[in-house]
Tab-separated table of C-alpha atoms in Angstrom:
chain	number	residue	atom	x	y	z
A	1	MET	CA	-7.900	10.527	28.047
A	2	SER	CA	-10.012	10.186	24.547
A	3	ILE	CA	-13.181	12.397	24.245
A	4	ILE	CA	-15.250	9.826	24.697
A	5	ASP	CA	-13.529	9.162	28.146
A	6	LYS	CA	-13.867	12.846	29.206
A	7	MET	CA	-17.508	13.224	27.968
A	8	PHE	CA	-18.962	10.063	30.375
A	9	ASN	CA	-15.964	9.846	32.837
A	10	GLN	CA	-15.295	6.260	32.318
A	11	GLU	CA	-12.535	4.560	30.656
A	12	THR	CA	-13.344	2.992	26.786
A	13	PRO	CA	-10.110	0.743	27.459
A	14	GLY	CA	-8.448	1.798	24.637
A	15	PHE	CA	-10.504	1.066	21.796
A	16	GLU	CA	-10.133	4.177	19.855
A	17	LYS	CA	-6.373	4.159	19.924
A	18	ALA	CA	-6.610	0.609	18.404
A	19	MET	CA	-8.693	2.011	15.857
A	20	ASP	CA	-6.055	4.653	14.988
A	21	LEU	CA	-3.204	2.729	15.466
A	22	THR	CA	-4.829	-0.475	13.029
A	23	TRP	CA	-5.920	2.491	10.628
A	24	ARG	CA	-2.056	3.905	10.017
A	25	ARG	CA	-1.038	0.113	10.159
A	26	GLY	CA	-3.148	-0.239	6.996
A	27	GLN	CA	-1.663	2.731	5.205
A	28	ALA	CA	1.867	1.168	5.958
A	29	ILE	CA	0.345	-1.920	4.512
A	30	ILE	CA	-0.892	-0.449	1.310
A	31	SER	CA	2.202	1.428	0.773
A	32	ASN	CA	4.021	-1.985	1.262
A	33	VAL	CA	1.227	-3.806	-1.580
A	34	ALA	CA	1.416	-0.224	-4.397
A	35	ASN	CA	5.406	-0.927	-4.166
A	36	ALA	CA	5.341	-4.502	-4.403
A	37	GLU	CA	7.891	-3.958	-7.321
A	38	THR	CA	9.624	-0.632	-7.042
A	39	PRO	CA	13.080	-1.178	-6.734
A	40	ARG	CA	14.438	-0.808	-3.783
A	41	TYR	CA	11.757	0.148	-1.797
A	42	ARG	CA	12.209	-1.085	1.747
A	43	ALA	CA	8.777	-2.986	3.614
A	44	VAL	CA	7.003	-0.486	6.523
A	45	ASP	CA	5.351	-1.771	9.704
A	46	LEU	CA	3.885	-0.005	12.521
A	47	ASP	CA	4.593	-1.993	16.046
A	48	PHE	CA	1.337	-2.049	17.470
A	49	GLY	CA	2.483	-3.411	20.400
A	50	SER	CA	4.840	-1.090	21.650
A	51	GLU	CA	2.319	1.721	20.448
A	52	LEU	CA	-0.246	1.070	22.424
A	53	LYS	CA	2.017	0.325	25.739
A	54	GLN	CA	3.390	3.816	24.798
A	55	ALA	CA	-0.634	5.486	24.574
A	56	PHE	CA	-1.618	3.881	28.040
A	57	GLN	CA	1.771	4.972	29.429
A	58	ALA	CA	0.903	8.306	28.155
A	59	GLN	CA	-2.531	8.208	29.674
A	60	GLU	CA	-0.987	7.282	32.711
A	61	SER	CA	0.906	10.005	32.992
A	62	ASP	CA	-0.117	13.276	35.074
A	63	LEU	CA	2.840	15.830	33.800
A	64	LYS	CA	1.022	16.607	30.633
A	65	THR	CA	-2.144	18.094	32.029
A	66	THR	CA	-2.707	20.439	34.977
A	67	SER	CA	-6.731	19.098	35.119
A	68	GLU	CA	-8.318	16.293	34.964
A	69	ASN	CA	-10.546	17.893	32.160
A	70	HIS	CA	-7.701	19.081	29.714
A	71	PHE	CA	-6.864	17.014	26.386
A	72	ASP	CA	-3.959	15.572	26.606
A	73	THR	CA	-1.877	15.569	23.268
A	74	VAL	CA	0.370	12.596	23.453
A	75	SER	CA	-1.836	10.162	23.016
A	76	ASN	CA	-2.226	11.712	19.884
A	77	ASN	CA	0.755	11.784	18.147
A	78	ALA	CA	1.624	10.568	15.335
A	79	SER	CA	2.918	6.999	15.473
A	80	HIS	CA	6.302	5.906	14.320
A	81	LEU	CA	6.540	3.089	11.364
A	82	THR	CA	9.376	0.924	11.224
A	83	ALA	CA	10.899	-1.449	9.465
A	84	ASP	CA	9.080	-4.771	8.036
A	85	LEU	CA	11.555	-7.399	7.656
A	86	SER	CA	8.920	-10.630	7.077
A	87	GLY	CA	10.109	-10.794	3.143
A	88	ALA	CA	13.531	-11.681	2.218
A	89	THR	CA	15.153	-8.747	-0.119
A	90	LYS	CA	15.479	-9.896	-4.052
A	91	ALA	CA	17.927	-8.422	-6.450
A	92	ASP	CA	16.310	-5.123	-7.382
A	93	GLY	CA	16.395	-4.305	-3.288
A	94	ASN	CA	13.135	-4.333	-2.584
A	95	ASN	CA	11.803	-6.534	0.398
A	96	VAL	CA	7.755	-6.831	-0.200
A	97	ASP	CA	6.528	-10.334	0.637
A	98	ILE	CA	2.816	-9.445	-1.531
A	99	ASP	CA	1.401	-13.093	0.719
A	100	VAL	CA	2.497	-11.669	3.672
A	101	GLN	CA	1.274	-7.890	2.754
A	102	MET	CA	-2.259	-9.435	1.803
A	103	GLY	CA	-2.234	-11.326	5.051
A	104	LYS	CA	-1.172	-8.664	7.352
A	105	LEU	CA	-4.106	-6.477	5.471
A	106	HIS	CA	-6.586	-9.003	6.243
A	107	ARG	CA	-5.872	-9.773	9.775
A	108	ASN	CA	-5.448	-5.456	10.624
A	109	GLN	CA	-8.917	-5.378	8.833
A	110	ALA	CA	-10.343	-7.725	11.505
A	111	GLN	CA	-8.641	-6.227	14.255
A	112	TYR	CA	-9.744	-3.061	13.239
A	113	MET	CA	-13.624	-3.883	12.769
A	114	GLN	CA	-13.636	-5.646	16.253
A	115	ALA	CA	-12.521	-2.258	18.227
A	116	ALA	CA	-14.944	-0.658	16.135
A	117	THR	CA	-17.720	-3.227	17.019
A	118	ILE	CA	-16.682	-3.136	20.780
A	119	LEU	CA	-16.520	0.936	20.803
A	120	ARG	CA	-20.025	0.935	18.646
A	121	GLN	CA	-21.618	-1.411	21.213
A	122	GLN	CA	-20.436	0.902	24.559
A	123	LEU	CA	-21.507	4.265	22.697
A	124	ARG	CA	-25.087	2.080	22.189
A	125	ILE	CA	-24.959	1.236	26.408
A	126	ILE	CA	-24.260	4.768	26.900
A	127	MET	CA	-27.446	5.957	25.024
A	128	SER	CA	-29.711	3.385	26.268
A	129	ALA	CA	-28.812	5.353	29.594
A	130	ILE	CA	-29.539	8.788	28.127
A	131	ARG	CA	-33.010	7.220	26.565
A	132	GLY	CA	-34.249	4.784	28.777
A	133	ALA	CA	-34.393	1.531	28.549
A	134	SER	CA	-37.572	1.115	27.020
A	135	VAL	CA	-36.545	1.284	23.542
B	1	MET	CA	-0.740	11.377	2.703
B	2	ASP	CA	-3.853	9.617	1.756
B	3	PRO	CA	-3.798	5.732	1.526
B	4	PHE	CA	-6.289	6.013	-1.592
B	5	GLU	CA	-3.519	8.076	-3.146
B	6	VAL	CA	-0.697	5.410	-2.710
B	7	SER	CA	-2.906	3.058	-3.656
B	8	ALA	CA	-4.106	4.452	-7.051
B	9	ALA	CA	-0.651	4.962	-8.044
B	10	GLY	CA	-0.192	1.793	-7.068
B	11	LEU	CA	-2.965	1.133	-9.592
B	12	SER	CA	-1.840	2.933	-12.564
B	13	ALA	CA	1.830	2.167	-12.415
B	14	MET	CA	0.853	-1.646	-12.259
B	15	ARG	CA	-1.584	-0.740	-15.686
B	16	MET	CA	1.253	1.023	-17.601
B	17	ARG	CA	3.159	-2.085	-17.017
B	18	VAL	CA	0.321	-4.307	-18.971
B	19	ASN	CA	-0.166	-1.471	-21.478
B	20	VAL	CA	4.007	-1.895	-21.889
B	21	ILE	CA	3.937	-5.615	-21.912
B	22	ALA	CA	0.664	-5.827	-23.955
B	23	ALA	CA	2.348	-3.070	-26.979
B	24	ASN	CA	5.631	-6.148	-26.371
B	25	ILE	CA	3.623	-9.275	-27.034
B	26	ALA	CA	1.899	-7.402	-29.933
B	27	ASN	CA	5.089	-6.748	-31.768
B	28	ALA	CA	6.752	-9.571	-31.229
B	29	GLU	CA	7.223	-10.042	-34.933
B	30	THR	CA	7.196	-6.613	-36.246
B	31	THR	CA	10.555	-5.975	-38.067
B	32	ARG	CA	9.981	-2.451	-39.657
B	33	THR	CA	9.126	0.582	-37.433
B	34	ALA	CA	9.446	4.355	-38.306
B	35	ASP	CA	13.134	4.613	-36.037
B	36	GLY	CA	13.871	1.310	-38.809
B	37	GLY	CA	14.993	-1.304	-37.597
B	38	PRO	CA	12.685	-4.335	-36.061
B	39	TYR	CA	10.502	-2.896	-33.030
B	40	LYS	CA	12.385	-2.685	-29.361
B	41	ARG	CA	11.203	-4.010	-26.075
B	42	LYS	CA	9.946	-1.815	-23.931
B	43	ASP	CA	10.181	-1.854	-20.073
B	44	VAL	CA	8.858	-0.152	-17.161
B	45	VAL	CA	11.340	1.996	-14.691
B	46	VAL	CA	9.058	1.985	-11.456
B	47	THR	CA	10.589	4.725	-8.321
B	48	ALA	CA	9.002	5.341	-4.992
B	49	ARG	CA	8.390	8.789	-4.193
B	50	GLU	CA	8.625	8.757	-0.531
B	51	GLU	CA	6.421	11.460	1.354
B	52	LYS	CA	6.275	11.895	4.819
B	53	ALA	CA	2.543	11.342	6.939
B	54	SER	CA	3.318	14.096	9.178
B	55	PHE	CA	5.739	16.325	10.478
B	56	GLU	CA	6.949	14.190	13.642
B	57	SER	CA	7.305	11.245	11.265
B	58	ALA	CA	9.191	13.359	8.966
B	59	LEU	CA	11.923	12.825	11.115
B	60	ASP	CA	11.648	9.054	11.138
B	61	GLU	CA	13.622	6.740	8.842
B	62	MET	CA	10.860	4.622	7.431
B	63	SER	CA	8.024	6.544	5.291
B	64	MET	CA	5.121	5.270	3.079
B	65	ALA	CA	6.103	5.752	-0.445
B	66	LYS	CA	4.346	6.223	-3.956
B	67	PRO	CA	5.191	4.368	-6.827
B	68	GLU	CA	5.567	6.189	-9.899
B	69	VAL	CA	6.329	5.366	-13.372
B	70	ALA	CA	9.938	7.111	-13.680
B	71	ALA	CA	10.389	6.523	-17.353
B	72	VAL	CA	9.910	3.640	-20.653
B	73	VAL	CA	13.044	2.552	-21.657
B	74	GLU	CA	13.701	0.613	-24.465
B	75	ASP	CA	15.646	-2.786	-24.020
B	76	ASN	CA	18.692	-2.440	-26.918
B	77	THR	CA	19.826	-5.864	-26.703
B	78	PRO	CA	21.180	-7.085	-30.133
B	79	PRO	CA	17.441	-8.657	-32.436
B	80	ARG	CA	16.838	-11.994	-33.063
B	81	LEU	CA	18.241	-13.149	-36.252
B	82	VAL	CA	15.808	-15.640	-38.580
B	83	TYR	CA	17.491	-16.921	-41.751
B	84	GLN	CA	14.406	-16.123	-44.570
B	85	PRO	CA	16.267	-14.819	-47.528
B	86	GLY	CA	13.073	-13.731	-49.683
B	87	HIS	CA	11.938	-11.738	-46.844
B	88	PRO	CA	11.564	-8.213	-47.699
B	89	ASP	CA	13.386	-6.948	-44.773
B	90	ALA	CA	16.435	-9.672	-45.146
B	91	ASN	CA	19.892	-7.968	-44.903
B	92	PRO	CA	22.138	-8.705	-47.514
B	93	GLU	CA	23.267	-12.408	-45.730
B	94	GLY	CA	19.582	-13.277	-45.711
B	95	PHE	CA	18.837	-12.444	-42.168
B	96	VAL	CA	15.886	-10.807	-40.986
B	97	ALA	CA	16.125	-9.258	-37.513
B	98	TYR	CA	13.169	-10.103	-35.039
B	99	PRO	CA	12.350	-8.054	-31.795
B	100	ASN	CA	13.884	-9.499	-28.862
B	101	ILE	CA	10.783	-10.697	-27.389
B	102	ASN	CA	10.006	-13.671	-24.943
B	103	VAL	CA	6.382	-14.340	-25.556
B	104	VAL	CA	6.497	-16.670	-22.357
B	105	GLN	CA	8.516	-14.643	-20.210
B	106	SER	CA	6.472	-11.565	-21.014
B	107	MET	CA	2.993	-13.467	-20.492
B	108	THR	CA	4.082	-14.600	-16.894
B	109	ASP	CA	5.313	-10.965	-16.437
B	110	LEU	CA	1.561	-9.879	-17.840
B	111	MET	CA	0.571	-12.067	-15.047
B	112	THR	CA	2.219	-10.959	-12.185
B	113	ALA	CA	1.293	-7.667	-13.125
B	114	THR	CA	-2.397	-8.169	-13.092
B	115	ARG	CA	-2.414	-9.909	-9.893
B	116	LEU	CA	-0.390	-6.801	-8.154
B	117	TYR	CA	-2.989	-5.010	-9.672
B	118	GLN	CA	-5.793	-6.743	-7.817
B	119	ALA	CA	-4.035	-6.710	-4.855
B	120	ASN	CA	-3.788	-2.615	-4.726
B	121	VAL	CA	-7.765	-3.279	-5.321
B	122	SER	CA	-8.071	-5.337	-2.377
B	123	ALA	CA	-5.794	-3.220	-0.209
B	124	ALA	CA	-7.920	-0.123	-0.987
B	125	LYS	CA	-11.457	-2.012	-0.836
B	126	ALA	CA	-10.092	-2.925	2.852
B	127	LEU	CA	-9.120	0.729	3.502
B	128	GLY	CA	-12.289	1.803	2.649
B	129	GLU	CA	-14.494	-0.559	4.393
B	130	MET	CA	-12.566	0.292	7.557
B	131	ALA	CA	-13.307	3.569	7.029
B	132	ARG	CA	-17.423	2.910	6.723
B	133	GLU	CA	-16.962	1.190	10.008
B	134	ALA	CA	-16.234	3.865	11.321
B	135	GLN	CA	-18.692	6.473	9.982
B	136	ARG	CA	-21.091	3.114	11.572
B	137	ILE	CA	-20.222	4.333	14.802
B	138	ALA	CA	-21.174	8.195	14.372
B	139	GLY	CA	-24.746	6.299	12.789
B	140	SER	CA	-25.657	4.077	15.699
C-alpha cells in the first residue's frame, strides 16, 4: 500500500506505481537515445507489465508487514532493466533504433501524464471532502 | 543515476562529433600542417560508461550508460594525390597530397549528429515535463 492509501484508507489502484515505473522507463529510454551511436551499447527497457504485476502481488501478500499500518518495502524495490531487442544490431554492435526509441519516449510520457492526472483528480476529490463541497 | 546527466553526456558527445566534422570539412583542402604533410581526418571515439541506478540493479546484467568521448583519433589512410606540378606543396613527381576527406560523407555524418543532438534534447524535455507534472500533483 502506498502512503496515499494509508492516509485515506482506500485503494488508489496502482497509479503511483505506474508513475514510478514510467519514470524509470523514461530513464532507460533516455539512456538509449544518448547512446544511439555508442559502439557495443545494448538498448535497455523496463518490462512495464510484469513490474506492475509484481507490485500488485507484493501488495497482496501479508507476509511482509505485521500490522495493517506498516509500510511494506517490497513495492518500493528498484525495478530491473531488461534488454530491449526492438532494433537490429548494427556493425558496431549497437542495437538502438532511434525512431523506435522516440516513439517509446512519447508513449511513455503520455502514460505517465495519464496516471498523474488521475491521481491528481483523486486527491482533489479527497480535498473537496475535507473542505466541504461549497468551494 | 540522474537521467538528465545521461542526456547531457549524450549532448556533449554529439556536439563534440559536430565540432570534429566541422573541422574536417573546413580542412578538406589543407595541404600543410604544423606536423608536416596534409591535414588528417579526425574521428570521435565514443564509449559507454555504465552506471548502476541502485544497489539492487547493480546485480542486473543490463544497465543505463553514459556516453563519453574517449578519444579523438586521426585517420591514417593515405592522402589523396592530385597532379599539380605548380603547387608549392607538390612532391618531386608533381603530386600534391590532399586530406583524405569525403565532403559528401562528412555532410551526412554532420546531419546524423545534429539529429541525434535534437533527439537528446527531446528526450530530456519529455522527462522534464514528466517531473513538472509530478510537481503539479503537490500543487493541486
